[in-house]
Amino acid sequence: MTPKKLWIGLAIVMIASFAVLIFYGTEIYRKVPPIPDQIVSADGTVIATGQDIKDGQNVWQSIGGQTVGSIWGHGAYIAPDWTADYLHREAVLLLDELAKKEGKTYKELPDDEQAKYQVLLKKELRTNTFNKNKNEIVFSPERAKVQKQLSQYYSRLFMNDPSMSELRDQYAIPKNTIKDRGRMARMNAFFAWSTWVCITERPGDDVTYTNNWPHDEAVGNVPPPSLHLWSGFSVLLLLACVGLLVFYHARNKEEEINEALPLEDPLRNMKPTPSMKATLKYIWVVALLILVQMLAGVITAHYGVEGSGFYGIPLDQFLPQSVSRSWHVQLAIFWIATSWLATGLYIAPAVSGYEPKYQKLGVNVLFGALLIVVLGSLTGQWLGVMQKLGLVDNFLWGHQGYEYVELGRIWQILLLIGLILWLILMVRALLPALRRKDGDRHLLLLFTLSSVAIAMFYGAGLMYGRQTHMAIAEYWRWWVVHLWVEGFFEVFATVVAAFLFTRLGLLRLKSATNAVLFSTIIFLGGGILGTFHHLYFSATPTAVLALGATFSALEIVPLVLIGYEAYQNYQLSKSTKWIQAYKWPIYCFIAMCFWNFLGAGIFGFAINPPIALYYIQGLNTTAVHGHAALFGVYGILGIGLMMFVLRGLYPDRQWNDKLIGWAFWLTNIGLLVMVTISLLPIGIMQSVASIKEGYWYARSAEFMQTDIMHFLRWMRVPGDILLAAGEFLLVVFIIGLKFGWSLKEKR
């Protein structure tokens, strides 16, 4: 297939996919669950106002939001999902109140009479009592009484009631997490409303706003037929598309590896320009961020076994779990993104052979801007969680509460400006090469377009405001997490790898170009609309569930041939003697293929079908996929790209293979051990508990604090030690390139 036809195919895929994504985004806007002017009891007593609910969402965000348990299944794993927890407690208390209404005690009744109240409970909870004319939700006297009891319970938990100390410790929630009773009352209103969304049926439908999530048979939340239907369809579609892809590959297979390999390294005599040399400081910062991120991960993991401290040190009073987890996630994104941005800044002048005026100054200015964003956003998150900022200031400077985009709005804007500056630096260096109509042009154009997408799509995180409805905020948040991180960075990395191999003379340009364009079509064909698989239960219409199930299955299709890609990379590493200088960057690409297959493919698809995610969203199965995909794929790939840059910056000497080899193997083996002997068994046991007892139980302290769970959490230690040792040796190796201990004889 010619590049022209592939470009047409790519354009069709992108235009059609984004049209559908935006159209159903408008459907989410139209069909969001209502935030009423007020919630009232049947006698007209105001329980909470709509402004209380909105402010309560901001209070929840200020304490860490999705880093302290979760709402609608999105968030952290130590504390419960607050909507599932609230719903279960509400059901238990309401059964008692319904029986008391008739002068009876529910627990003392025989099974047949209890069944009567269970039916009344479902009717009480599932009936949509939103009055559209008055824009208010009406609670029965019994439900209003239960809401008051639950408000008292959560106030004791999040404030400083001594009787809740043990439970706070189990949830890794410091005492006085919320210091002000007014704030606490508003967060209770938000909990009540977000739970009402989970159990209230949509008008004219027999499923709730969240498609009957969370699973809890006691209140009638069981998987609707649509979940089974679209899960089955997604599997059938996956099998069909896998067959088509294998057929296409067999029919159109081109030998990409260049038969006439260069006798010497084509890049050996390339002289790095001043701006290319200036990227070295980026790599040094990446090394520092890796160490800090690793430390934040150790602290966060330990909070799972000692919720109020770190080996006896009362660390939660100074560095709560919500802060350490936020830092752990944000630092991972920062160092991975920085390594890729540095690679782009290095590659652009290398490809074009042109160093624009003031390019080095621009690279240095961008470096300073990134440092300001990193340090400023981490500080703001700490100030926000420690309740040192007002709700408005917290949104602007502190902790937004949404996972992966925790940084305050000002820092988001500054980061977007930094990405635009990066794009300008890239394009001005690439312009001479883009004007040349040689064989590189297609790869260069795709490289440029992916750079534009990286810079611009982060702006999706600015599309929601401080008090935007949570269903809408989730829609835009996943534009950033899925499209930006998992989408266009992937395209960028694929193109960079192809550039590197073609410039080394190892791949034939034409076949590599066609392969990259075809891979991009296949990946984005499923990836863009696959964004919806994160939104099955985020109060979105059933059509979103159908699209998410269908296209998330297509995301797995390109991974079927990942073994071929890994084998090809391995062949390249053995193709000629001089290529041994690039052994470890290529090994990182091979490892990335492995983690793409295992972490993104197997672990990803295991939780993607709607019927699977219904039971296991937000359990440790998600953490398995998250660690294996984010670090295993994007982190290892970032390290590989860094290695290529370092090879070019230190061209004259061989590397200390023993040091970098130990770093490579310890990092990958440590990640595999951590995931498979700790996170995965915990996730599987939680999944069984969720299916048998209900989602609330799988996330409860009652289940998570059993002896076997404590043992499995401690089993993270061997993997963590290996992974930490590997990362530490990687940093030692990078520093050693400057001071000599990572270098050997001349090449």
Coordinates of N, CA and C in Angstrom, one line a residue, residues 397-559:
W397 N -4.2 26.6 42.5 CA -2.8 26.4 42.8 C -2.5 25.1 43.5
G398 N -3.5 24.4 44.0 CA -3.3 23.2 44.8 C -3.6 21.9 44.2
H399 N -4.6 21.2 44.6 CA -4.8 19.8 44.2 C -6.2 19.7 43.6
Q400 N -6.3 19.4 42.3 CA -7.6 19.3 41.7 C -8.4 18.1 42.0
G401 N -7.7 17.1 42.6 CA -8.4 15.9 43.0 C -8.7 14.8 42.0
Y402 N -8.4 15.1 40.7 CA -8.6 14.1 39.7 C -7.3 13.4 39.4
E403 N -7.3 12.1 39.3 CA -6.1 11.3 39.1 C -5.5 11.6 37.8
Y404 N -4.2 11.7 37.8 CA -3.3 12.0 36.7 C -3.3 13.5 36.3
V405 N -4.3 14.2 36.7 CA -4.3 15.7 36.5 C -4.5 16.4 37.8
E406 N -3.7 16.0 38.8 CA -3.9 16.5 40.1 C -3.4 17.9 40.3
L407 N -2.5 18.4 39.4 CA -1.9 19.7 39.6 C -3.0 20.8 39.4
G408 N -2.8 21.9 40.1 CA -3.7 23.0 40.1 C -3.8 23.6 38.7
R409 N -4.9 24.4 38.4 CA -5.2 24.9 37.1 C -4.1 25.9 36.6
I410 N -3.5 26.7 37.5 CA -2.4 27.6 37.0 C -1.2 26.8 36.5
W411 N -0.9 25.7 37.2 CA 0.2 24.8 36.8 C -0.1 24.1 35.5
Q412 N -1.4 23.7 35.3 CA -1.8 23.1 34.0 C -1.6 24.1 32.9
I413 N -2.0 25.4 33.1 CA -1.9 26.4 32.0 C -0.4 26.6 31.7
L414 N 0.4 26.7 32.7 CA 1.9 26.9 32.5 C 2.5 25.7 31.8
L415 N 2.1 24.5 32.1 CA 2.6 23.3 31.5 C 2.2 23.3 30.0
L416 N 0.9 23.7 29.7 CA 0.5 23.8 28.3 C 1.3 24.8 27.6
I417 N 1.6 26.0 28.2 CA 2.5 27.0 27.5 C 3.9 26.4 27.3
G418 N 4.4 25.6 28.2 CA 5.7 24.9 28.0 C 5.6 24.0 26.9
L419 N 4.5 23.2 26.7 CA 4.4 22.3 25.6 C 4.3 23.0 24.3
I420 N 3.7 24.1 24.3 CA 3.6 24.9 23.0 C 5.0 25.5 22.7
L421 N 5.8 25.9 23.7 CA 7.1 26.3 23.4 C 8.0 25.2 22.9
W422 N 7.8 24.0 23.5 CA 8.5 22.8 23.0 C 8.1 22.6 21.5
L423 N 6.9 22.7 21.2 CA 6.4 22.5 19.8 C 7.1 23.5 18.8
I424 N 7.1 24.7 19.3 CA 7.8 25.8 18.4 C 9.2 25.4 18.2
L425 N 9.9 25.0 19.2 CA 11.3 24.7 19.1 C 11.5 23.5 18.2
M426 N 10.6 22.5 18.2 CA 10.7 21.3 17.4 C 10.4 21.7 15.9
V427 N 9.4 22.5 15.7 CA 9.0 22.8 14.3 C 10.0 23.7 13.6
R428 N 10.6 24.7 14.3 CA 11.5 25.6 13.7 C 12.8 24.8 13.3
A429 N 13.1 23.8 14.1 CA 14.3 23.0 13.7 C 14.0 22.0 12.6
L430 N 12.8 21.6 12.5 CA 12.4 20.6 11.5 C 12.1 21.2 10.1
L431 N 11.8 22.5 10.1 CA 11.3 23.2 8.8 C 12.2 22.9 7.6
P432 N 13.5 23.0 7.7 CA 14.3 22.7 6.5 C 14.1 21.3 6.0
A433 N 14.0 20.4 6.9 CA 13.8 19.0 6.5 C 12.4 18.8 5.9
L434 N 11.4 19.4 6.4 CA 10.0 19.3 5.9 C 9.9 19.9 4.5
R435 N 10.7 20.9 4.2 CA 10.7 21.5 2.9 C 11.3 20.6 1.8
R436 N 12.2 19.7 2.3 CA 12.9 18.8 1.3 C 11.9 17.7 1.0
K437 N 11.8 17.3 -0.3 CA 10.8 16.3 -0.7 C 11.6 15.0 -0.9
D438 N 12.3 14.5 0.2 CA 13.0 13.3 0.1 C 12.2 12.2 0.8
G439 N 12.9 11.0 0.9 CA 12.2 9.8 1.4 C 11.8 10.0 2.9
D440 N 12.4 10.9 3.6 CA 12.1 11.1 5.1 C 10.8 11.8 5.3
R441 N 10.3 12.4 4.2 CA 9.2 13.4 4.4 C 8.0 12.9 5.1
H442 N 7.6 11.7 4.8 CA 6.4 11.1 5.4 C 6.6 10.9 6.9
L443 N 7.7 10.3 7.3 CA 8.0 10.1 8.7 C 8.1 11.5 9.4
L444 N 8.8 12.4 8.8 CA 8.9 13.8 9.4 C 7.6 14.4 9.6
L445 N 6.7 14.3 8.6 CA 5.3 14.9 8.7 C 4.6 14.2 9.9
L446 N 4.6 12.9 10.0 CA 3.9 12.2 11.1 C 4.6 12.6 12.4
F447 N 5.9 12.7 12.4 CA 6.6 13.1 13.7 C 6.1 14.5 14.1
T448 N 6.0 15.4 13.1 CA 5.5 16.8 13.4 C 4.1 16.8 13.9
L449 N 3.2 16.1 13.2 CA 1.8 16.0 13.6 C 1.6 15.5 15.0
S450 N 2.4 14.4 15.3 CA 2.3 13.9 16.7 C 2.8 14.9 17.7
S451 N 3.8 15.7 17.4 CA 4.3 16.7 18.3 C 3.3 17.8 18.5
V452 N 2.6 18.1 17.4 CA 1.4 19.1 17.5 C 0.4 18.5 18.5
A453 N 0.0 17.3 18.3 CA -1.0 16.7 19.1 C -0.6 16.6 20.6
I454 N 0.7 16.3 20.8 CA 1.2 16.3 22.2 C 1.0 17.7 22.9
A455 N 1.4 18.7 22.1 CA 1.3 20.0 22.7 C -0.1 20.5 22.9
M456 N -1.0 20.2 21.9 CA -2.4 20.7 21.9 C -3.4 19.9 22.8
F457 N -3.2 18.6 22.7 CA -4.3 17.8 23.4 C -4.2 17.9 24.9
Y458 N -3.1 18.3 25.4 CA -3.1 18.5 26.9 C -4.1 19.6 27.3
G459 N -4.4 20.5 26.3 CA -5.4 21.5 26.6 C -6.7 21.0 26.9
A460 N -7.0 19.7 26.6 CA -8.4 19.2 27.0 C -8.6 19.2 28.5
G461 N -7.5 19.2 29.2 CA -7.6 19.3 30.7 C -8.1 20.7 31.2
L462 N -8.2 21.6 30.3 CA -8.7 23.0 30.7 C -10.1 23.1 30.3
M463 N -10.8 22.1 29.8 CA -12.2 22.2 29.3 C -13.2 22.1 30.5
Y464 N -12.8 21.7 31.7 CA -13.7 21.7 32.8 C -13.3 22.7 33.8
G465 N -14.2 23.2 34.6 CA -13.9 24.2 35.6 C -14.0 23.7 37.0
R466 N -13.9 24.6 38.0 CA -13.8 24.2 39.4 C -15.1 23.4 39.8
Q467 N -16.2 23.8 39.4 CA -17.5 23.2 39.8 C -18.2 22.5 38.6
T468 N -17.5 22.1 37.6 CA -18.1 21.4 36.5 C -18.6 20.0 37.0
H469 N -19.8 19.6 36.5 CA -20.4 18.3 36.8 C -19.3 17.3 36.7
M470 N -19.3 16.3 37.6 CA -18.2 15.3 37.6 C -18.2 14.4 36.4
A471 N -19.4 14.1 35.9 CA -19.5 13.3 34.7 C -18.8 13.9 33.5
I472 N -18.9 15.3 33.4 CA -18.3 16.0 32.3 C -16.8 16.2 32.5
A473 N -16.4 16.4 33.8 CA -15.0 16.5 34.1 C -14.3 15.2 33.8
E474 N -14.9 14.1 34.1 CA -14.3 12.8 33.8 C -14.2 12.6 32.3
Y475 N -15.1 13.0 31.5 CA -15.0 13.0 30.0 C -13.7 13.7 29.6
W476 N -13.5 14.9 30.0 CA -12.4 15.6 29.6 C -11.1 15.1 30.2
R477 N -11.1 14.7 31.4 CA -9.9 14.1 32.1 C -9.4 12.9 31.3
W478 N -10.3 12.1 30.8 CA -9.8 11.0 30.0 C -9.3 11.3 28.6
W479 N -9.7 12.5 28.1 CA -9.0 13.0 26.9 C -7.5 13.2 27.2
V480 N -7.2 13.7 28.3 CA -5.8 13.9 28.7 C -5.1 12.6 28.9
V481 N -5.7 11.7 29.8 CA -5.0 10.5 30.2 C -4.9 9.5 29.1
H482 N -6.0 9.3 28.4 CA -6.1 8.3 27.3 C -5.5 8.8 26.0
L483 N -6.0 9.9 25.5 CA -5.6 10.4 24.2 C -4.2 11.0 24.2
W484 N -3.9 11.8 25.3 CA -2.6 12.4 25.4 C -1.5 11.5 25.7
V485 N -1.7 10.8 26.9 CA -0.6 9.9 27.4 C -0.6 8.6 26.6
E486 N -1.7 7.9 26.4 CA -1.7 6.6 25.8 C -1.8 6.7 24.3
G487 N -2.2 7.8 23.7 CA -2.4 7.9 22.3 C -1.3 8.6 21.6
F488 N -1.2 9.9 21.6 CA -0.3 10.6 20.7 C 1.2 10.5 21.2
F489 N 1.4 10.3 22.5 CA 2.8 10.0 22.9 C 3.2 8.7 22.3
E490 N 2.3 7.7 22.2 CA 2.6 6.4 21.6 C 3.0 6.6 20.1
V491 N 2.2 7.4 19.4 CA 2.6 7.6 18.0 C 3.9 8.3 17.9
F492 N 4.1 9.3 18.7 CA 5.4 10.0 18.7 C 6.6 9.1 18.9
A493 N 6.4 8.2 19.9 CA 7.5 7.3 20.2 C 7.8 6.3 19.1
T494 N 6.7 5.8 18.4 CA 6.8 4.9 17.3 C 7.6 5.5 16.2
V495 N 7.3 6.8 15.9 CA 7.9 7.5 14.8 C 9.4 7.7 15.1
V496 N 9.7 8.1 16.4 CA 11.1 8.4 16.8 C 11.9 7.1 16.6
A497 N 11.3 6.0 17.1 CA 12.0 4.7 16.9 C 12.3 4.4 15.5
A498 N 11.3 4.6 14.6 CA 11.5 4.4 13.2 C 12.6 5.3 12.6
F499 N 12.6 6.6 13.0 CA 13.7 7.5 12.6 C 15.0 7.0 13.0
L500 N 15.2 6.6 14.2 CA 16.5 6.2 14.7 C 17.0 5.0 13.9
F501 N 16.1 4.0 13.7 CA 16.6 2.8 13.0 C 16.9 3.0 11.5
T502 N 16.1 3.9 10.9 CA 16.4 4.2 9.5 C 17.6 5.1 9.4
R503 N 17.8 6.0 10.3 CA 19.1 6.8 10.3 C 20.3 5.9 10.5
L504 N 20.1 4.9 11.3 CA 21.3 3.9 11.5 C 21.5 3.0 10.3
G505 N 20.5 3.1 9.4 CA 20.7 2.2 8.2 C 20.2 0.8 8.4
L506 N 19.5 0.6 9.5 CA 19.1 -0.8 9.8 C 17.7 -1.2 9.2
L507 N 16.9 -0.2 9.0 CA 15.6 -0.4 8.4 C 15.5 0.3 7.0
R508 N 14.8 -0.3 6.1 CA 14.6 0.3 4.8 C 13.5 1.4 5.0
L509 N 13.8 2.6 4.4 CA 13.0 3.8 4.7 C 11.5 3.6 4.2
K510 N 11.3 3.0 3.0 CA 10.0 2.9 2.5 C 9.1 2.0 3.3
S511 N 9.7 0.8 3.6 CA 8.9 -0.2 4.4 C 8.6 0.3 5.8
A512 N 9.6 1.0 6.4 CA 9.5 1.5 7.8 C 8.4 2.6 7.8
T513 N 8.4 3.4 6.7 CA 7.4 4.5 6.7 C 6.0 3.9 6.6
N514 N 5.8 2.9 5.7 CA 4.5 2.2 5.5 C 4.1 1.6 6.8
A515 N 5.0 0.9 7.5 CA 4.7 0.2 8.7 C 4.3 1.2 9.8
V516 N 4.9 2.3 9.9 CA 4.6 3.3 11.0 C 3.2 3.9 10.7
L517 N 2.9 4.2 9.4 CA 1.6 4.8 9.1 C 0.5 3.8 9.3
F518 N 0.7 2.5 8.9 CA -0.3 1.5 9.1 C -0.5 1.3 10.6
S519 N 0.6 1.2 11.4 CA 0.4 1.0 12.8 C -0.3 2.1 13.5
T520 N -0.1 3.4 13.0 CA -0.8 4.5 13.6 C -2.3 4.5 13.3
I521 N -2.6 4.0 12.1 CA -4.1 3.9 11.7 C -4.7 2.8 12.6
I522 N -4.1 1.7 12.8 CA -4.7 0.6 13.6 C -4.8 1.1 15.0
F523 N -3.7 1.7 15.5 CA -3.8 2.1 16.9 C -4.8 3.2 17.2
L524 N -4.8 4.2 16.4 CA -5.8 5.3 16.6 C -7.2 4.9 16.3
G525 N -7.3 3.9 15.3 CA -8.7 3.4 15.0 C -9.4 2.8 16.2
G526 N -8.7 2.2 17.1 CA -9.3 1.7 18.3 C -9.1 2.7 19.5
G527 N -8.0 3.4 19.5 CA -7.6 4.1 20.6 C -8.4 5.4 20.9
I528 N -8.8 6.1 19.8 CA -9.6 7.4 20.1 C -10.9 7.1 20.7
L529 N -11.7 6.2 20.1 CA -13.0 5.9 20.7 C -12.9 4.9 21.9
G530 N -11.7 4.3 22.0 CA -11.5 3.4 23.2 C -11.5 4.3 24.4
T531 N -11.3 5.6 24.3 CA -11.4 6.5 25.5 C -12.7 6.2 26.3
F532 N -13.7 5.8 25.6 CA -15.0 5.6 26.3 C -15.0 4.4 27.3
H533 N -14.0 3.5 27.2 CA -14.1 2.4 28.1 C -13.8 2.8 29.5
H534 N -13.2 4.0 29.7 CA -13.0 4.5 31.0 C -14.3 5.1 31.6
L535 N -15.4 5.3 30.8 CA -16.5 6.0 31.2 C -17.8 5.1 31.3
Y536 N -17.6 3.8 31.4 CA -18.8 2.9 31.4 C -19.8 3.3 32.6
F537 N -19.2 3.6 33.7 CA -20.0 3.8 34.9 C -19.9 5.2 35.5
S538 N -19.5 6.2 34.7 CA -19.3 7.5 35.1 C -20.5 8.4 34.8
A539 N -21.7 7.8 35.0 CA -23.0 8.5 34.8 C -23.1 8.9 33.4
T540 N -22.8 8.0 32.4 CA -22.9 8.3 31.0 C -23.9 7.4 30.4
P541 N -24.5 7.8 29.2 CA -25.5 7.0 28.5 C -25.0 5.6 28.1
T542 N -25.9 4.7 27.8 CA -25.6 3.3 27.4 C -24.8 3.3 26.1
A543 N -25.1 4.3 25.2 CA -24.4 4.3 23.9 C -22.9 4.5 24.2
V544 N -22.5 5.2 25.2 CA -21.0 5.4 25.5 C -20.4 4.0 25.9
L545 N -21.2 3.2 26.7 CA -20.8 1.9 27.0 C -20.6 1.0 25.8
A546 N -21.5 1.1 24.9 CA -21.4 0.3 23.7 C -20.2 0.6 22.8
L547 N -20.0 1.9 22.6 CA -18.8 2.4 21.9 C -17.5 2.0 22.6
G548 N -17.5 2.3 23.9 CA -16.2 2.0 24.6 C -15.9 0.5 24.6
A549 N -16.9 -0.4 24.7 CA -16.6 -1.8 24.7 C -16.1 -2.2 23.3
T550 N -16.7 -1.7 22.2 CA -16.4 -2.1 20.9 C -15.0 -1.7 20.5
F551 N -14.7 -0.4 20.8 CA -13.4 0.1 20.3 C -12.2 -0.1 21.2
S552 N -12.5 -0.4 22.5 CA -11.4 -0.8 23.4 C -10.9 -2.1 23.0
A553 N -11.8 -3.0 22.5 CA -11.3 -4.3 22.0 C -10.4 -4.1 20.8
L554 N -10.6 -3.1 20.0 CA -9.7 -2.9 18.8 C -8.4 -2.4 19.3
E555 N -8.3 -1.8 20.5 CA -7.0 -1.3 21.0 C -6.0 -2.5 21.1
I556 N -6.5 -3.7 21.3 CA -5.7 -4.9 21.6 C -5.2 -5.4 20.3
V557 N -5.8 -5.2 19.1 CA -5.5 -5.8 17.9 C -4.0 -5.6 17.5
P558 N -3.5 -4.3 17.5 CA -2.1 -4.1 17.1 C -1.1 -4.9 17.9
L559 N -1.5 -5.3 19.2 CA -0.6 -6.0 20.1 C -0.4 -7.4 19.7

